[in-house]
């Protein structure tokens, strides 16, 4: 056990990410006490029953009173209203962070509501599963995963360092970058792949009606992995695409061009093109394994309850 890094932590939203943070903080003694708020009374009751929060607040404003650290862990589209509500109740010297999957839109939505003397340091843990809600969290979710911080110019370096320590103490590796760069990187590594998975599962669902469940029954590894990604929370992913519009459309445009090139190679029987392409992509997979971001085990290295899943 280390000494607490923050005395009182307020979690706004009590889903996968917030509950995993709470479990990790409790396991390592990183917070003096944890107060939680979620939209529904049911989620607040579940969080109390599991015990990953010490107190539940009836409103977001009440939750942040006296908090040293406030974590906004709600869908990106809900951030602005929450920020407007809590702004007047934030303690001087407190740090506000968020875990949203998109950064520029969150800064635009939240920053104007942060009073003078309160540090706002946006963040994004690159860790997740396709599950959601207060029962889905676990203490090791962030272990060996990246946690990206996107502080705006002029942010107090000591406040950033303290938040960095918390992320590291929860097992994450921390990096800093600016928000537009973050949004472009995530459009490539997460957002566009999710859209492609949603599309592929949608196409197969249409086919299923034709083939009478054969798609489900004989589902092979490639398709099963798509279905796992496409089972991710619809609200969260709706908000990701609504708020990371430009970067996602840019990457999707490039994707479509490549797809047409592959389609043409298939039509023309251009095996050399296909082979060269698949050789290049195989090397990328090797790079991910060498960087420790996945394992080389078969079936994508997934044990039944593995921590690697989808990442927003
Ligand atoms: P989640 O499991 O669906 O939980 C979302 C939580 O936010 C729920 O507790 C929900 O309350 C609450 N909430 C929603 N709207 C609210 C509002 N208007 N006021 C107060 N609470 C509200 O979501 P999550 O996966 O933890 O995602 C949270 C954030 O982390 C999102 O911004 C997401 O982009 C980001 N993120 C997700 C992943 C991932 O893979 N899942 C990874 C990295 C970052 P109820 O329970 O009462 O509905």
GROMACS .gro file of C-alpha atoms and ligand atoms in nm:
model
  360
    1UNK     CA    1   0.000   0.000   0.000
    2UNK     CA    2   0.125   0.348  -0.086
    3UNK     CA    3   0.007   0.675   0.073
    4UNK     CA    4  -0.308   0.813  -0.091
    5UNK     CA    5  -0.229   1.037  -0.386
    6UNK     CA    6  -0.560   1.222  -0.352
    7UNK     CA    7  -0.765   1.263  -0.033
    8UNK     CA    8  -1.116   1.270  -0.176
    9UNK     CA    9  -1.192   1.146  -0.526
   10UNK     CA   10  -1.527   1.210  -0.696
   11UNK     CA   11  -1.627   0.978  -0.980
   12UNK     CA   12  -1.895   1.117  -1.211
   13UNK     CA   13  -2.025   0.814  -1.399
   14UNK     CA   14  -1.992   0.468  -1.246
   15UNK     CA   15  -1.946   0.245  -1.549
   16UNK     CA   16  -1.662   0.028  -1.676
   17UNK     CA   17  -1.385   0.289  -1.658
   18UNK     CA   18  -1.487   0.458  -1.331
   19UNK     CA   19  -1.548   0.130  -1.149
   20UNK     CA   20  -1.216  -0.008  -1.273
   21UNK     CA   21  -1.041   0.307  -1.149
   22UNK     CA   22  -1.212   0.274  -0.812
   23UNK     CA   23  -1.114  -0.092  -0.778
   24UNK     CA   24  -0.754  -0.009  -0.873
   25UNK     CA   25  -0.739   0.289  -0.634
   26UNK     CA   26  -0.881   0.084  -0.349
   27UNK     CA   27  -0.651  -0.211  -0.412
   28UNK     CA   28  -0.343   0.014  -0.386
   29UNK     CA   29  -0.473   0.268  -0.130
   30UNK     CA   30  -0.445   0.559  -0.374
   31UNK     CA   31  -0.749   0.757  -0.255
   32UNK     CA   32  -0.853   0.862   0.097
   33UNK     CA   33  -1.221   0.819   0.007
   34UNK     CA   34  -1.422   0.779  -0.310
   35UNK     CA   35  -1.756   0.947  -0.373
   36UNK     CA   36  -1.962   0.845  -0.674
   37UNK     CA   37  -2.247   0.974  -0.884
   38UNK     CA   38  -2.421   0.816  -1.183
   39UNK     CA   39  -2.739   0.914  -1.363
   40UNK     CA   40  -2.946   0.624  -1.232
   41UNK     CA   41  -3.013   0.543  -0.868
   42UNK     CA   42  -2.967   0.178  -0.964
   43UNK     CA   43  -2.603   0.225  -1.071
   44UNK     CA   44  -2.532   0.423  -0.752
   45UNK     CA   45  -2.682   0.143  -0.542
   46UNK     CA   46  -2.482  -0.124  -0.727
   47UNK     CA   47  -2.158   0.074  -0.676
   48UNK     CA   48  -2.228   0.100  -0.302
   49UNK     CA   49  -2.325  -0.267  -0.280
   50UNK     CA   50  -2.003  -0.379  -0.454
   51UNK     CA   51  -1.820  -0.131  -0.234
   52UNK     CA   52  -1.598   0.041  -0.488
   53UNK     CA   53  -1.732   0.379  -0.369
   54UNK     CA   54  -1.757   0.488  -0.005
   55UNK     CA   55  -2.048   0.728  -0.056
   56UNK     CA   56  -2.303   0.792  -0.329
   57UNK     CA   57  -2.412   1.150  -0.403
   58UNK     CA   58  -2.758   1.243  -0.530
   59UNK     CA   59  -2.622   1.495  -0.779
   60UNK     CA   60  -2.294   1.554  -0.962
   61UNK     CA   61  -2.268   1.894  -0.790
   62UNK     CA   62  -2.289   1.733  -0.445
   63UNK     CA   63  -2.033   1.468  -0.539
   64UNK     CA   64  -1.756   1.716  -0.619
   65UNK     CA   65  -1.781   1.925  -0.300
   66UNK     CA   66  -1.444   1.904  -0.121
   67UNK     CA   67  -1.297   1.665  -0.381
   68UNK     CA   68  -0.923   1.686  -0.462
   69UNK     CA   69  -0.975   1.492  -0.783
   70UNK     CA   70  -1.288   1.482  -0.999
   71UNK     CA   71  -1.305   1.221  -1.276
   72UNK     CA   72  -1.560   1.271  -1.554
   73UNK     CA   73  -1.632   0.915  -1.671
   74UNK     CA   74  -1.954   0.965  -1.866
   75UNK     CA   75  -2.012   0.940  -2.244
   76UNK     CA   76  -1.843   1.226  -2.431
   77UNK     CA   77  -2.179   1.382  -2.523
   78UNK     CA   78  -2.273   1.415  -2.154
   79UNK     CA   79  -1.955   1.600  -2.049
   80UNK     CA   80  -2.069   1.957  -2.112
   81UNK     CA   81  -2.384   1.943  -1.901
   82UNK     CA   82  -2.194   1.778  -1.616
   83UNK     CA   83  -1.915   2.038  -1.633
   84UNK     CA   84  -2.170   2.322  -1.625
   85UNK     CA   85  -2.335   2.166  -1.320
   86UNK     CA   86  -2.019   2.100  -1.117
   87UNK     CA   87  -1.820   2.412  -1.214
   88UNK     CA   88  -1.946   2.638  -0.932
   89UNK     CA   89  -1.892   2.364  -0.670
   90UNK     CA   90  -1.530   2.272  -0.745
   91UNK     CA   91  -1.280   2.332  -0.465
   92UNK     CA   92  -0.989   2.570  -0.535
   93UNK     CA   93  -0.676   2.369  -0.616
   94UNK     CA   94  -0.877   2.061  -0.721
   95UNK     CA   95  -0.792   1.868  -1.037
   96UNK     CA   96  -1.060   1.773  -1.288
   97UNK     CA   97  -0.980   1.503  -1.539
   98UNK     CA   98  -1.191   1.299  -1.779
   99UNK     CA   99  -1.153   0.960  -1.947
  100UNK     CA  100  -1.338   1.039  -2.269
  101UNK     CA  101  -1.232   0.864  -2.589
  102UNK     CA  102  -1.216   1.193  -2.781
  103UNK     CA  103  -1.013   1.485  -2.648
  104UNK     CA  104  -1.059   1.804  -2.848
  105UNK     CA  105  -1.439   1.798  -2.818
  106UNK     CA  106  -1.416   1.734  -2.443
  107UNK     CA  107  -1.179   2.028  -2.396
  108UNK     CA  108  -1.416   2.254  -2.588
  109UNK     CA  109  -1.712   2.130  -2.382
  110UNK     CA  110  -1.555   2.130  -2.036
  111UNK     CA  111  -1.282   2.397  -2.022
  112UNK     CA  112  -1.518   2.701  -2.021
  113UNK     CA  113  -1.684   2.572  -1.703
  114UNK     CA  114  -1.365   2.521  -1.502
  115UNK     CA  115  -1.311   2.810  -1.259
  116UNK     CA  116  -0.980   2.989  -1.203
  117UNK     CA  117  -0.759   2.796  -0.962
  118UNK     CA  118  -0.891   2.451  -1.064
  119UNK     CA  119  -0.668   2.234  -1.286
  120UNK     CA  120  -0.834   2.067  -1.584
  121UNK     CA  121  -0.618   1.786  -1.727
  122UNK     CA  122  -0.796   1.578  -1.994
  123UNK     CA  123  -0.701   1.210  -2.018
  124UNK     CA  124  -0.784   0.885  -2.193
  125UNK     CA  125  -0.697   0.534  -2.076
  126UNK     CA  126  -0.642   0.311  -2.380
  127UNK     CA  127  -0.804   0.018  -2.207
  128UNK     CA  128  -1.149  -0.130  -2.216
  129UNK     CA  129  -1.374  -0.424  -2.281
  130UNK     CA  130  -1.703  -0.454  -2.466
  131UNK     CA  131  -1.885  -0.459  -2.130
  132UNK     CA  132  -2.030  -0.158  -1.954
  133UNK     CA  133  -2.191  -0.052  -1.628
  134UNK     CA  134  -2.086  -0.064  -1.262
  135UNK     CA  135  -2.054  -0.444  -1.250
  136UNK     CA  136  -1.806  -0.459  -1.539
  137UNK     CA  137  -1.500  -0.298  -1.376
  138UNK     CA  138  -1.190  -0.472  -1.242
  139UNK     CA  139  -0.870  -0.350  -1.076
  140UNK     CA  140  -0.627  -0.470  -1.341
  141UNK     CA  141  -0.793  -0.311  -1.646
  142UNK     CA  142  -0.520  -0.046  -1.682
  143UNK     CA  143  -0.223  -0.270  -1.615
  144UNK     CA  144   0.042  -0.221  -1.884
  145UNK     CA  145  -0.199  -0.009  -2.090
  146UNK     CA  146  -0.132   0.345  -2.208
  147UNK     CA  147  -0.304   0.639  -2.040
  148UNK     CA  148  -0.279   0.948  -2.261
  149UNK     CA  149  -0.295   1.292  -2.101
  150UNK     CA  150  -0.364   1.596  -2.321
  151UNK     CA  151  -0.300   1.898  -2.096
  152UNK     CA  152  -0.371   2.235  -2.254
  153UNK     CA  153  -0.087   2.492  -2.266
  154UNK     CA  154  -0.036   2.666  -1.930
  155UNK     CA  155  -0.145   2.367  -1.718
  156UNK     CA  156   0.028   2.347  -1.379
  157UNK     CA  157   0.309   2.089  -1.419
  158UNK     CA  158   0.277   1.972  -1.058
  159UNK     CA  159  -0.092   1.897  -1.097
  160UNK     CA  160  -0.014   1.701  -1.415
  161UNK     CA  161   0.263   1.510  -1.237
  162UNK     CA  162   0.029   1.414  -0.953
  163UNK     CA  163  -0.231   1.281  -1.196
  164UNK     CA  164   0.043   1.099  -1.386
  165UNK     CA  165   0.145   0.929  -1.059
  166UNK     CA  166  -0.211   0.814  -1.001
  167UNK     CA  167  -0.235   0.661  -1.349
  168UNK     CA  168   0.100   0.489  -1.306
  169UNK     CA  169   0.003   0.359  -0.963
  170UNK     CA  170  -0.304   0.201  -1.125
  171UNK     CA  171  -0.063   0.012  -1.352
  172UNK     CA  172  -0.073   0.230  -1.664
  173UNK     CA  173   0.204   0.376  -1.876
  174UNK     CA  174   0.152   0.749  -1.926
  175UNK     CA  175   0.223   0.967  -2.227
  176UNK     CA  176   0.134   1.327  -2.308
  177UNK     CA  177   0.029   1.466  -2.647
  178UNK     CA  178  -0.191   1.743  -2.780
  179UNK     CA  179  -0.560   1.678  -2.827
  180UNK     CA  180  -0.584   1.698  -3.210
  181UNK     CA  181  -0.298   1.451  -3.242
  182UNK     CA  182  -0.466   1.219  -2.991
  183UNK     CA  183  -0.790   1.230  -3.190
  184UNK     CA  184  -0.614   1.142  -3.516
  185UNK     CA  185  -0.417   0.855  -3.359
  186UNK     CA  186  -0.731   0.711  -3.202
  187UNK     CA  187  -0.926   0.749  -3.527
  188UNK     CA  188  -0.671   0.511  -3.680
  189UNK     CA  189  -0.623   0.267  -3.393
  190UNK     CA  190  -0.972   0.250  -3.245
  191UNK     CA  191  -1.254   0.458  -3.388
  192UNK     CA  192  -1.242   0.356  -3.756
  193UNK     CA  193  -1.179  -0.013  -3.671
  194UNK     CA  194  -1.492  -0.004  -3.454
  195UNK     CA  195  -1.695   0.142  -3.739
  196UNK     CA  196  -1.569  -0.130  -3.973
  197UNK     CA  197  -1.661  -0.397  -3.717
  198UNK     CA  198  -2.010  -0.248  -3.677
  199UNK     CA  199  -2.049  -0.253  -4.056
  200UNK     CA  200  -1.927  -0.611  -4.100
  201UNK     CA  201  -2.158  -0.741  -3.829
  202UNK     CA  202  -2.447  -0.545  -3.980
  203UNK     CA  203  -2.379  -0.703  -4.322
  204UNK     CA  204  -2.359  -1.050  -4.170
  205UNK     CA  205  -2.683  -0.989  -3.982
  206UNK     CA  206  -2.856  -0.912  -4.311
  207UNK     CA  207  -2.708  -1.231  -4.459
  208UNK     CA  208  -2.815  -1.434  -4.158
  209UNK     CA  209  -3.173  -1.380  -4.258
  210UNK     CA  210  -3.087  -1.540  -4.590
  211UNK     CA  211  -2.878  -1.827  -4.458
  212UNK     CA  212  -3.089  -1.915  -4.153
  213UNK     CA  213  -2.836  -1.865  -3.874
  214UNK     CA  214  -2.539  -2.025  -4.050
  215UNK     CA  215  -2.342  -1.705  -3.994
  216UNK     CA  216  -2.378  -1.748  -3.618
  217UNK     CA  217  -2.340  -2.126  -3.613
  218UNK     CA  218  -2.025  -2.146  -3.822
  219UNK     CA  219  -1.884  -1.813  -3.710
  220UNK     CA  220  -1.506  -1.817  -3.752
  221UNK     CA  221  -1.247  -1.630  -3.550
  222UNK     CA  222  -1.236  -1.322  -3.773
  223UNK     CA  223  -1.609  -1.265  -3.756
  224UNK     CA  224  -1.627  -1.349  -3.384
  225UNK     CA  225  -1.372  -1.076  -3.312
  226UNK     CA  226  -1.582  -0.830  -3.511
  227UNK     CA  227  -1.892  -0.924  -3.312
  228UNK     CA  228  -1.708  -0.871  -2.984
  229UNK     CA  229  -1.605  -0.520  -3.088
  230UNK     CA  230  -1.951  -0.447  -3.230
  231UNK     CA  231  -2.108  -0.536  -2.894
  232UNK     CA  232  -1.959  -0.220  -2.740
  233UNK     CA  233  -2.182   0.039  -2.575
  234UNK     CA  234  -2.399   0.215  -2.840
  235UNK     CA  235  -2.421   0.548  -2.654
  236UNK     CA  236  -2.047   0.573  -2.602
  237UNK     CA  237  -1.970   0.492  -2.965
  238UNK     CA  238  -2.240   0.719  -3.104
  239UNK     CA  239  -2.075   1.005  -2.913
  240UNK     CA  240  -1.726   0.907  -3.033
  241UNK     CA  241  -1.827   0.939  -3.398
  242UNK     CA  242  -2.028   1.257  -3.343
  243UNK     CA  243  -1.732   1.424  -3.171
  244UNK     CA  244  -1.432   1.286  -3.362
  245UNK     CA  245  -1.598   1.349  -3.695
  246UNK     CA  246  -1.316   1.502  -3.903
  247UNK     CA  247  -1.039   1.257  -3.807
  248UNK     CA  248  -1.269   0.956  -3.849
  249UNK     CA  249  -1.393   1.072  -4.191
  250UNK     CA  250  -1.033   1.132  -4.299
  251UNK     CA  251  -0.924   0.780  -4.202
  252UNK     CA  252  -1.242   0.626  -4.340
  253UNK     CA  253  -1.170   0.793  -4.677
  254UNK     CA  254  -0.823   0.639  -4.685
  255UNK     CA  255  -0.968   0.303  -4.579
  256UNK     CA  256  -1.221   0.311  -4.862
  257UNK     CA  257  -0.947   0.382  -5.118
  258UNK     CA  258  -0.740   0.087  -4.994
  259UNK     CA  259  -1.047  -0.135  -4.995
  260UNK     CA  260  -1.117  -0.044  -5.358
  261UNK     CA  261  -0.753  -0.126  -5.445
  262UNK     CA  262  -0.787  -0.469  -5.282
  263UNK     CA  263  -1.124  -0.525  -5.449
  264UNK     CA  264  -0.961  -0.446  -5.785
  265UNK     CA  265  -0.670  -0.684  -5.710
  266UNK     CA  266  -0.919  -0.964  -5.639
  267UNK     CA  267  -1.114  -0.889  -5.956
  268UNK     CA  268  -0.796  -0.886  -6.169
  269UNK     CA  269  -0.650  -1.192  -5.995
  270UNK     CA  270  -0.351  -0.982  -5.886
  271UNK     CA  271  -0.208  -1.226  -5.629
  272UNK     CA  272   0.120  -1.035  -5.601
  273UNK     CA  273  -0.066  -0.726  -5.479
  274UNK     CA  274  -0.265  -0.924  -5.224
  275UNK     CA  275   0.040  -1.111  -5.097
  276UNK     CA  276   0.250  -0.798  -5.060
  277UNK     CA  277  -0.034  -0.622  -4.876
  278UNK     CA  278  -0.093  -0.907  -4.633
  279UNK     CA  279   0.282  -0.938  -4.570
  280UNK     CA  280   0.297  -0.570  -4.471
  281UNK     CA  281   0.000  -0.600  -4.233
  282UNK     CA  282   0.142  -0.912  -4.072
  283UNK     CA  283   0.452  -0.711  -3.978
  284UNK     CA  284   0.229  -0.456  -3.801
  285UNK     CA  285   0.077  -0.736  -3.591
  286UNK     CA  286   0.429  -0.850  -3.495
  287UNK     CA  287   0.513  -0.491  -3.394
  288UNK     CA  288   0.211  -0.475  -3.161
  289UNK     CA  289   0.315  -0.801  -2.993
  290UNK     CA  290   0.676  -0.682  -2.959
  291UNK     CA  291   0.550  -0.358  -2.800
  292UNK     CA  292   0.371  -0.568  -2.536
  293UNK     CA  293   0.022  -0.450  -2.639
  294UNK     CA  294  -0.105  -0.802  -2.713
  295UNK     CA  295   0.011  -1.161  -2.689
  296UNK     CA  296   0.105  -1.401  -2.964
  297UNK     CA  297  -0.122  -1.671  -2.817
  298UNK     CA  298  -0.385  -1.812  -3.053
  299UNK     CA  299  -0.740  -1.672  -3.052
  300UNK     CA  300  -0.595  -1.322  -3.009
  301UNK     CA  301  -0.459  -1.420  -2.667
  302UNK     CA  302  -0.794  -1.386  -2.500
  303UNK     CA  303  -0.860  -1.582  -2.187
  304UNK     CA  304  -1.236  -1.589  -2.111
  305UNK     CA  305  -1.215  -1.273  -1.895
  306UNK     CA  306  -0.902  -1.113  -2.039
  307UNK     CA  307  -0.847  -0.744  -1.983
  308UNK     CA  308  -0.774  -0.665  -2.343
  309UNK     CA  309  -1.088  -0.595  -2.529
  310UNK     CA  310  -1.213  -0.301  -2.720
  311UNK     CA  311  -1.062   0.034  -2.644
  312UNK     CA  312  -1.229   0.363  -2.694
  313LIG     P1  313  -2.030   0.291  -1.921
  313LIG     O1  314  -1.980   0.165  -1.860
  313LIG     O2  315  -2.143   0.287  -2.017
  313LIG     O3  316  -2.068   0.392  -1.802
  313LIG     C1  317  -2.110   0.523  -1.826
  313LIG     C2  318  -2.152   0.584  -1.694
  313LIG     O4  319  -2.188   0.720  -1.717
  313LIG     C3  320  -2.273   0.515  -1.630
  313LIG     O5  321  -2.251   0.505  -1.492
  313LIG     C4  322  -2.386   0.613  -1.660
  313LIG     O6  323  -2.486   0.617  -1.561
  313LIG     C5  324  -2.312   0.743  -1.654
  313LIG     N1  325  -2.380   0.851  -1.722
  313LIG     C6  326  -2.421   0.854  -1.851
  313LIG     N2  327  -2.477   0.975  -1.878
  313LIG     C7  328  -2.472   1.044  -1.763
  313LIG     C8  329  -2.515   1.173  -1.723
  313LIG     N3  330  -2.575   1.254  -1.810
  313LIG     N4  331  -2.496   1.211  -1.596
  313LIG     C9  332  -2.434   1.129  -1.508
  313LIG     N5  333  -2.391   1.006  -1.537
  313LIG    C10  334  -2.411   0.966  -1.664
  313LIG     O7  335  -1.913   0.372  -1.995
  313LIG     P2  336  -1.755   0.357  -1.987
  313LIG     O8  337  -1.713   0.249  -2.080
  313LIG     O9  338  -1.710   0.358  -1.846
  313LIG    O10  339  -1.715   0.495  -2.057
  313LIG    C11  340  -1.706   0.615  -1.987
  313LIG    C12  341  -1.617   0.710  -2.065
  313LIG    O11  342  -1.491   0.647  -2.083
  313LIG    C13  343  -1.669   0.746  -2.204
  313LIG    O12  344  -1.646   0.882  -2.228
  313LIG    C14  345  -1.586   0.662  -2.296
  313LIG    O13  346  -1.566   0.727  -2.422
  313LIG    C15  347  -1.455   0.649  -2.220
  313LIG     N6  348  -1.376   0.528  -2.246
  313LIG    C16  349  -1.437   0.406  -2.264
  313LIG    C17  350  -1.361   0.295  -2.291
  313LIG    C18  351  -1.424   0.160  -2.315
  313LIG    O14  352  -1.366   0.075  -2.383
  313LIG     N7  353  -1.542   0.133  -2.263
  313LIG    C19  354  -1.221   0.304  -2.295
  313LIG    C20  355  -1.161   0.427  -2.270
  313LIG    C21  356  -1.241   0.539  -2.246
  313LIG     P3  357  -2.596   0.498  -1.550
  313LIG    O15  358  -2.518   0.378  -1.509
  313LIG    O16  359  -2.686   0.546  -1.445
  313LIG    O17  360  -2.655   0.488  -1.686
   0.00000   0.00000   0.00000
